Amino acid sequence: MTDARDTPVEALLEQLASRHSELLVLSEGSLAMKSVARRIRELGEFDMSLVGRLEPGRRLVHRSWQGTMSTALHRLVVPEGVGLGGKSIAERRPVWVRDYRTSDAITHDFDELVAREGLGAMLAVPMIYGGEVLGAVYVGIRDEASFGDQVIARVEEVAAVASVTLVSSERAKLQTGVALEAERRRMAADLHDSVSPVLFRIGAELRSLRSMDDLDRIRDRLDEVERQVTSVSALLRNSLARLNEQPPERRLAVAIQEDCEAFEERTGLPASFVALAEIPELAPGRTEALTSVVREALVNVEKHAQASTVVVSVVVAGGRLTVVVADDGQGWASGDLAKAGHLGLPLSVRRMERVGGGVSVVGNEDGGTTVRAWVPCVAEGTGDV
C-alpha cells in the first residue's frame, strides 16, 4: 500500500507545487477535500467519489462528494470497522467489493443508503500521513465491477498526495498562529521593559506635585515630566520602527502576504499565502524579483482570469526556492507571455533570469493558470543566498 511515509518529503512537496488543484485548497481543508473528490472521480471515470475525514471518536465523516444522485451518503458518519470505509481505515489498506450489497467482506449497516445511490462496485482507500490515518477516499460504479491493481495504485497515489495537502494546510495555519502569538509576546515584552518604567516615574512625579507649594519646584518637576514624556515618545517610535523592520528571511513572506491582502481588497476575491517550508534568507535582488513575479501574476488574475480563488505558495526543494501562483479561472488563451495584456510578466521573467532563476506559465487541464518562479537557494561558488 502506498503511504506518504514511503515517498520523500521533497518529492511530495514538488508534487504539490506542480498541481494547482492542491495549491488552491491548501488554506482550507473542506475545499481540499472537494478538489480531491473531483479529481479522483475523473481519474478512472468513476460514477461517484466520496472523501471522508477522520474526526473525534475515530469516526469517518463524509465531507465531500462528486457524482452522487442523492444526499444519502452526504455527511454520513461511519464508525471505524463498519462498512467499506470503516474497514479500510481500521485495517489501513484499500478495500473493494464487486457488489456492495451482496459482499460478505464488509458489514451491511449502510446497504439502504448505498442502494439509493444505485452503487455496485466500490473502493475505499485510507489517507495516511506519518503513520496517522486522516480519512478515506471512495470511488463507486453503478454496476458490478472489479478494481485492478493499477487502478488501486492510482487512487492510492491521489490519497497520499491529498494527505500531504491536508497536513500542510493544518501546519500552515498552526505556524501562522504560533508566529503571531510569538510576535505579540515579543511586542508586549519590549513595551513592558522600555515604556512601563518611564510611565511609572511620570505617574510618581505627577503625584508628588500635589503636596508642593513652591512654584519653582513645581516648574522643575514639570520640566522633568516633560523630558520623560519625550523619552516615552521616542521609545514608542523606536518600537514601531522595529516592528516595521523585517529580518531578511521574512521579507519575501511579508511581501507576498501584503500583496495577497492588497489583491483581496481590490477584487474581493480570496487570496491565500501558504509556506510549505521554512523560507531561507535570500539576497535582496532575488526577493525583489520573486515579489515582482507574484505581483504581475496577481494583476493578470485580476484582469484576465475570471477566477474565484487564488493561492500563492512557497516550496523549498531540490536546492531551489519556488513561488507558485495558482488560480481556478478560465485560463489564458495563449502561452505567449508577450501578448497584449501580459507585457508586465515578460519584464519579470528577464529580471528572474538576471538573478539566476526562471519562470513558467502553465494552463491547467481543469481550468486556471499556474505561474511558477524559482531561484537557487544558494548561489554557486559563493555560498551566498
Coordinates of C-alpha atoms in Angstrom, one line a residue:
M1 CA 0.0 0.0 0.0
T2 CA 1.2 3.5 -0.8
D3 CA 1.9 5.6 2.3
A4 CA 3.1 9.2 2.3
R5 CA 5.9 8.0 4.6
D6 CA 7.3 5.9 1.7
T7 CA 7.7 9.0 -0.5
P8 CA 10.5 11.5 0.0
V9 CA 9.1 14.7 1.5
E10 CA 10.8 16.8 -1.2
A11 CA 9.1 14.8 -3.9
L12 CA 5.7 15.3 -2.4
L13 CA 6.3 19.0 -2.0
E14 CA 7.3 19.1 -5.6
Q15 CA 4.0 17.3 -6.5
L16 CA 2.1 20.0 -4.6
A17 CA 4.0 22.7 -6.3
S18 CA 3.2 21.2 -9.7
R19 CA -0.5 20.6 -9.2
H20 CA -2.6 23.8 -8.9
S21 CA -5.6 21.9 -7.5
E22 CA -3.8 21.2 -4.3
L23 CA -2.3 24.7 -4.1
L24 CA -5.7 26.2 -4.4
V25 CA -7.0 24.4 -1.4
L26 CA -4.1 24.4 1.0
S27 CA -5.6 27.1 3.1
E28 CA -9.0 25.4 3.6
G29 CA -9.4 21.7 4.4
S30 CA -13.0 21.5 3.1
L31 CA -12.0 22.9 -0.3
A32 CA -9.1 20.4 -0.3
M33 CA -11.5 17.5 0.0
K34 CA -13.8 18.9 -2.6
S35 CA -10.9 19.1 -5.1
V36 CA -9.8 15.6 -4.2
A37 CA -13.3 14.2 -4.8
R38 CA -13.5 15.8 -8.2
R39 CA -10.0 14.7 -9.4
I40 CA -10.3 11.2 -8.0
R41 CA -13.6 10.7 -9.8
E42 CA -12.1 11.8 -13.1
L43 CA -9.0 9.6 -12.5
G44 CA -10.9 6.5 -13.7
E45 CA -14.1 7.9 -14.9
F46 CA -15.9 6.6 -11.9
D47 CA -19.6 7.3 -11.4
M48 CA -19.2 8.7 -7.9
S49 CA -16.5 9.7 -5.4
L50 CA -16.5 10.5 -1.7
V51 CA -13.9 11.9 0.7
G52 CA -14.3 11.4 4.4
R53 CA -12.3 13.0 7.3
L54 CA -11.5 11.0 10.4
E55 CA -13.0 13.1 13.3
P56 CA -13.0 12.7 17.1
G57 CA -14.2 9.3 18.2
R58 CA -12.4 7.6 15.3
R59 CA -15.5 8.2 13.2
L60 CA -15.2 8.8 9.4
V61 CA -17.5 11.6 8.2
H62 CA -18.2 12.0 4.5
R63 CA -17.5 15.7 3.9
S64 CA -17.1 15.9 0.1
W65 CA -18.6 14.1 -2.9
Q66 CA -18.9 14.2 -6.7
G67 CA -21.4 12.4 -8.9
T68 CA -23.9 11.5 -6.2
M69 CA -27.6 11.2 -7.3
S70 CA -29.0 11.8 -3.8
T71 CA -27.9 13.0 -0.4
A72 CA -28.0 9.5 1.1
L73 CA -24.2 9.3 1.6
H74 CA -23.7 13.0 2.3
R75 CA -22.2 13.7 5.8
L76 CA -22.6 10.1 6.7
V77 CA -20.9 9.1 9.9
V78 CA -19.0 5.8 9.6
P79 CA -17.6 4.2 12.7
E80 CA -14.2 2.5 12.4
G81 CA -14.6 -1.1 11.2
V82 CA -18.1 -0.6 9.8
G83 CA -18.9 -0.8 6.2
L84 CA -16.4 -0.3 3.4
G85 CA -14.7 2.9 4.5
G86 CA -14.7 1.9 8.2
K87 CA -13.0 -1.3 7.3
S88 CA -10.3 0.5 5.2
I89 CA -9.3 2.9 8.0
A90 CA -9.4 0.1 10.6
E91 CA -7.1 -2.2 8.5
R92 CA -5.2 0.8 7.0
R93 CA -5.4 -0.7 3.5
P94 CA -7.5 -0.4 0.3
V95 CA -10.8 -2.4 0.5
W96 CA -13.0 -3.0 -2.5
V97 CA -16.1 -5.0 -3.3
R98 CA -17.5 -6.1 -6.6
D99 CA -21.1 -5.6 -5.4
Y100 CA -21.6 -3.7 -2.2
R101 CA -24.9 -5.2 -1.1
T102 CA -24.0 -8.9 -1.7
S103 CA -20.4 -8.8 -0.5
D104 CA -19.6 -10.9 2.6
A105 CA -16.4 -9.0 3.2
I106 CA -18.0 -6.0 4.9
T107 CA -20.8 -5.2 7.3
H108 CA -24.1 -4.1 5.8
D109 CA -25.1 -1.2 8.0
F110 CA -25.5 1.2 5.1
D111 CA -27.0 -1.1 2.4
E112 CA -30.2 1.0 2.1
L113 CA -28.2 4.2 1.6
V114 CA -25.9 2.6 -1.0
A115 CA -29.0 1.2 -2.8
R116 CA -30.4 4.7 -3.0
E117 CA -27.3 5.7 -4.9
G118 CA -27.6 2.6 -7.1
L119 CA -24.0 1.6 -6.4
G120 CA -22.5 -1.8 -7.1
A121 CA -18.7 -1.8 -7.1
M122 CA -16.9 0.4 -4.6
L123 CA -13.3 1.0 -3.5
A124 CA -12.1 2.7 -0.3
V125 CA -8.5 3.8 0.3
P126 CA -7.3 5.3 3.6
M127 CA -5.4 8.6 3.6
I128 CA -2.3 8.1 5.8
Y129 CA 0.4 10.5 6.7
G130 CA 3.3 9.9 9.1
G131 CA 1.6 6.7 10.4
E132 CA -1.7 8.6 11.2
V133 CA -4.9 7.8 9.4
L134 CA -6.6 11.1 8.3
G135 CA -9.6 9.8 6.4
A136 CA -10.5 7.8 3.3
V137 CA -11.4 8.3 -0.3
Y138 CA -14.0 6.3 -2.1
V139 CA -14.9 5.6 -5.7
G140 CA -18.1 3.9 -6.9
I141 CA -19.5 2.4 -10.1
R142 CA -23.2 1.8 -10.6
D143 CA -22.7 -1.7 -11.8
E144 CA -20.8 -4.8 -10.7
A145 CA -17.1 -4.5 -11.5
S146 CA -13.6 -5.4 -10.3
F147 CA -10.7 -3.0 -9.4
G148 CA -7.3 -3.9 -10.8
D149 CA -4.0 -3.3 -9.1
Q150 CA -3.2 -0.4 -11.5
V151 CA -6.5 1.4 -10.7
I152 CA -6.0 0.9 -6.9
A153 CA -2.4 2.2 -7.2
R154 CA -3.6 5.4 -8.9
V155 CA -6.2 6.0 -6.3
E156 CA -3.6 5.4 -3.5
E157 CA -1.4 8.0 -5.1
V158 CA -4.1 10.6 -5.0
A159 CA -4.9 9.7 -1.4
A160 CA -1.2 10.1 -0.4
V161 CA -0.9 13.5 -2.0
A162 CA -4.2 14.5 -0.5
S163 CA -2.9 13.6 2.9
V164 CA 0.1 15.8 2.4
T165 CA -2.2 18.6 1.3
L166 CA -4.3 18.3 4.5
V167 CA -1.3 18.2 6.8
S168 CA 0.3 21.1 5.0
S169 CA -2.9 23.1 5.4
E170 CA -3.1 22.4 9.1
R171 CA 0.6 23.1 9.7
A172 CA 0.4 26.4 7.8
K173 CA -2.5 27.5 10.0
L174 CA -0.6 26.4 13.1
Q175 CA 2.6 28.1 12.1
T176 CA 0.8 31.3 11.4
G177 CA -0.9 31.3 14.7
V178 CA 2.3 30.4 16.6
A179 CA 4.2 33.2 14.7
L180 CA 1.5 35.8 15.5
E181 CA 1.4 34.8 19.2
A182 CA 5.2 34.9 19.4
E183 CA 5.2 38.4 17.8
R184 CA 2.6 39.6 20.3
R185 CA 4.6 38.3 23.2
R186 CA 7.7 40.0 22.0
M187 CA 6.0 43.3 21.4
A188 CA 4.4 43.1 24.9
A189 CA 7.8 42.3 26.5
D190 CA 9.6 45.1 24.6
L191 CA 7.0 47.7 25.6
H192 CA 6.9 46.5 29.2
D193 CA 10.7 46.7 29.6
S194 CA 11.1 50.1 27.9
V195 CA 7.9 52.1 28.3
S196 CA 6.4 50.9 31.6
P197 CA 9.2 52.1 33.9
V198 CA 9.1 55.6 32.4
L199 CA 5.3 55.8 32.7
F200 CA 5.7 54.7 36.3
R201 CA 8.1 57.5 37.0
I202 CA 5.9 60.1 35.3
G203 CA 3.0 59.0 37.5
A204 CA 5.1 59.3 40.6
E205 CA 6.3 62.8 39.6
L206 CA 2.7 63.9 39.0
R207 CA 1.5 62.6 42.3
S208 CA 4.3 64.4 44.2
L209 CA 3.2 67.7 42.7
R210 CA 0.0 67.6 44.9
S211 CA 2.0 68.2 48.1
M212 CA 4.1 71.1 46.7
D213 CA 3.5 74.8 47.3
D214 CA 6.8 76.1 45.9
L215 CA 6.2 77.2 42.3
D216 CA 9.8 76.9 41.3
R217 CA 10.0 73.3 42.5
I218 CA 6.7 72.6 40.7
R219 CA 8.2 74.0 37.5
D220 CA 11.3 71.9 37.9
R221 CA 9.2 68.8 38.3
L222 CA 7.0 69.6 35.3
D223 CA 10.2 70.1 33.2
E224 CA 11.3 66.6 34.4
V225 CA 7.9 65.2 33.5
E226 CA 8.1 66.8 30.0
R227 CA 11.6 65.2 29.5
Q228 CA 10.2 61.8 30.5
V229 CA 7.2 62.2 28.2
T230 CA 9.6 63.0 25.3
S231 CA 11.6 59.9 26.2
V232 CA 8.5 57.7 26.1
S233 CA 7.5 59.1 22.7
A234 CA 11.0 58.3 21.4
L235 CA 10.8 54.7 22.8
L236 CA 7.4 54.2 21.2
R237 CA 8.7 55.5 17.8
N238 CA 11.7 53.1 18.1
S239 CA 9.4 50.2 18.9
L240 CA 7.1 50.9 16.0
A241 CA 10.2 51.3 13.7
R242 CA 11.5 47.8 14.9
L243 CA 8.1 46.3 14.2
N244 CA 8.2 47.6 10.6
E245 CA 11.6 46.1 10.1
Q246 CA 11.7 42.6 8.8
P247 CA 14.6 40.2 9.1
P248 CA 15.9 39.0 5.7
E249 CA 14.4 35.6 5.9
R250 CA 10.9 37.1 6.5
R251 CA 10.9 39.8 3.8
L252 CA 9.6 37.5 1.0
A253 CA 6.8 36.1 3.1
V254 CA 5.8 39.5 4.4
A255 CA 5.8 41.0 0.8
I256 CA 3.7 38.1 -0.6
Q257 CA 1.2 38.3 2.3
E258 CA 0.8 42.1 1.8
D259 CA 0.3 41.5 -2.0
C260 CA -2.4 38.9 -1.3
E261 CA -4.1 41.2 1.1
A262 CA -4.0 44.1 -1.4
F263 CA -5.4 41.7 -4.1
E264 CA -8.3 40.8 -1.8
E265 CA -9.0 44.4 -1.0
R266 CA -9.0 45.4 -4.7
T267 CA -11.0 42.4 -6.0
G268 CA -13.0 40.9 -3.2
L269 CA -11.6 37.5 -4.2
P270 CA -9.9 35.3 -1.6
A271 CA -6.1 35.2 -2.0
S272 CA -4.2 32.9 0.4
F273 CA -0.5 32.6 1.1
V274 CA 0.9 29.3 2.3
A275 CA 4.5 28.5 3.0
L276 CA 5.2 24.7 2.6
A277 CA 8.6 25.1 4.1
E278 CA 10.8 27.5 6.1
I279 CA 11.9 30.3 3.8
P280 CA 15.7 30.8 3.8
E281 CA 17.3 34.2 3.7
L282 CA 17.6 35.4 0.1
A283 CA 19.7 38.1 -1.5
P284 CA 17.6 41.3 -1.9
G285 CA 17.7 41.0 -5.7
R286 CA 16.2 37.6 -5.6
T287 CA 13.5 38.6 -3.1
E288 CA 12.6 41.6 -5.3
A289 CA 12.5 39.5 -8.4
L290 CA 10.2 36.9 -6.9
T291 CA 7.9 39.5 -5.5
S292 CA 7.7 41.2 -8.9
V293 CA 6.5 37.9 -10.5
V294 CA 3.9 37.4 -7.7
R295 CA 2.6 41.0 -8.3
E296 CA 2.4 40.6 -12.0
A297 CA 0.7 37.2 -11.8
L298 CA -1.9 38.6 -9.4
V299 CA -2.6 41.5 -11.7
N300 CA -3.1 39.1 -14.6
V301 CA -5.5 37.0 -12.5
E302 CA -7.4 40.2 -11.7
K303 CA -7.6 41.3 -15.3
H304 CA -8.0 38.1 -17.3
A305 CA -8.7 35.0 -15.3
Q306 CA -12.2 35.5 -14.0
A307 CA -11.1 33.3 -11.1
S308 CA -12.9 32.7 -7.8
T309 CA -9.8 31.7 -5.8
V310 CA -6.0 32.3 -5.9
V311 CA -3.3 30.8 -3.8
V312 CA 0.4 31.8 -3.5
S313 CA 2.7 29.1 -2.1
V314 CA 6.4 28.7 -1.4
V315 CA 8.2 25.4 -1.7
V316 CA 11.8 24.7 -0.9
A317 CA 13.0 21.5 -2.6
G318 CA 15.8 20.3 -4.9
G319 CA 18.1 23.1 -3.9
R320 CA 15.8 25.9 -5.1
L321 CA 13.0 28.0 -3.7
T322 CA 9.9 28.1 -5.8
V323 CA 7.0 30.5 -5.6
V324 CA 3.7 29.3 -7.2
V325 CA 0.7 31.5 -8.0
A326 CA -2.3 29.3 -8.9
D327 CA -5.9 30.4 -9.8
D328 CA -9.0 28.5 -10.7
G329 CA -10.1 30.8 -13.5
Q330 CA -10.7 30.3 -17.2
G331 CA -7.0 30.0 -18.1
W332 CA -5.1 32.0 -20.6
A333 CA -6.0 31.7 -24.3
S334 CA -2.3 31.6 -25.2
G335 CA 1.0 30.7 -23.7
D336 CA 2.6 33.7 -25.3
L337 CA 3.7 35.9 -22.5
A338 CA 4.2 38.9 -24.8
K339 CA 0.6 39.0 -26.0
A340 CA -1.4 42.1 -25.2
G341 CA -2.3 42.3 -21.6
H342 CA 0.7 40.3 -20.4
L343 CA 3.5 42.7 -21.0
G344 CA 4.4 43.0 -17.3
L345 CA 5.3 39.4 -16.9
P346 CA 8.0 39.2 -19.6
L347 CA 9.8 42.0 -17.8
S348 CA 9.6 40.0 -14.6
V349 CA 10.9 36.9 -16.5
R350 CA 14.0 38.8 -17.6
R351 CA 14.5 40.1 -14.0
M352 CA 14.3 36.5 -12.8
E353 CA 16.9 35.4 -15.3
R354 CA 19.3 38.1 -14.2
V355 CA 19.3 36.6 -10.6
G356 CA 19.8 33.0 -11.9
G357 CA 16.1 32.0 -11.7
G358 CA 13.3 31.3 -14.1
V359 CA 9.6 31.5 -14.7
S360 CA 7.0 29.1 -16.3
V361 CA 3.3 29.7 -17.0
V362 CA 1.1 26.7 -17.5
G363 CA -2.6 26.4 -18.3
N364 CA -4.2 23.7 -16.3
E365 CA -6.3 20.9 -17.7
D366 CA -9.2 21.6 -15.3
G367 CA -9.1 25.3 -15.8
G368 CA -7.0 28.1 -14.3
T369 CA -3.4 29.1 -14.7
T370 CA -0.2 28.3 -12.6
V371 CA 2.7 30.7 -12.7
R372 CA 5.8 29.3 -11.1
A373 CA 9.0 31.3 -10.4
W374 CA 12.2 29.8 -8.9
V375 CA 15.7 30.8 -7.7
P376 CA 18.6 28.7 -6.4
C377 CA 18.6 28.7 -2.6
V378 CA 22.4 29.0 -2.7
A379 CA 24.4 30.8 -5.4
E380 CA 27.0 28.6 -7.0
G381 CA 30.6 29.2 -5.9
T382 CA 29.7 32.0 -3.5
G383 CA 27.8 30.4 -0.6
D384 CA 25.5 33.5 -0.8
V385 CA 21.7 33.1 -0.6

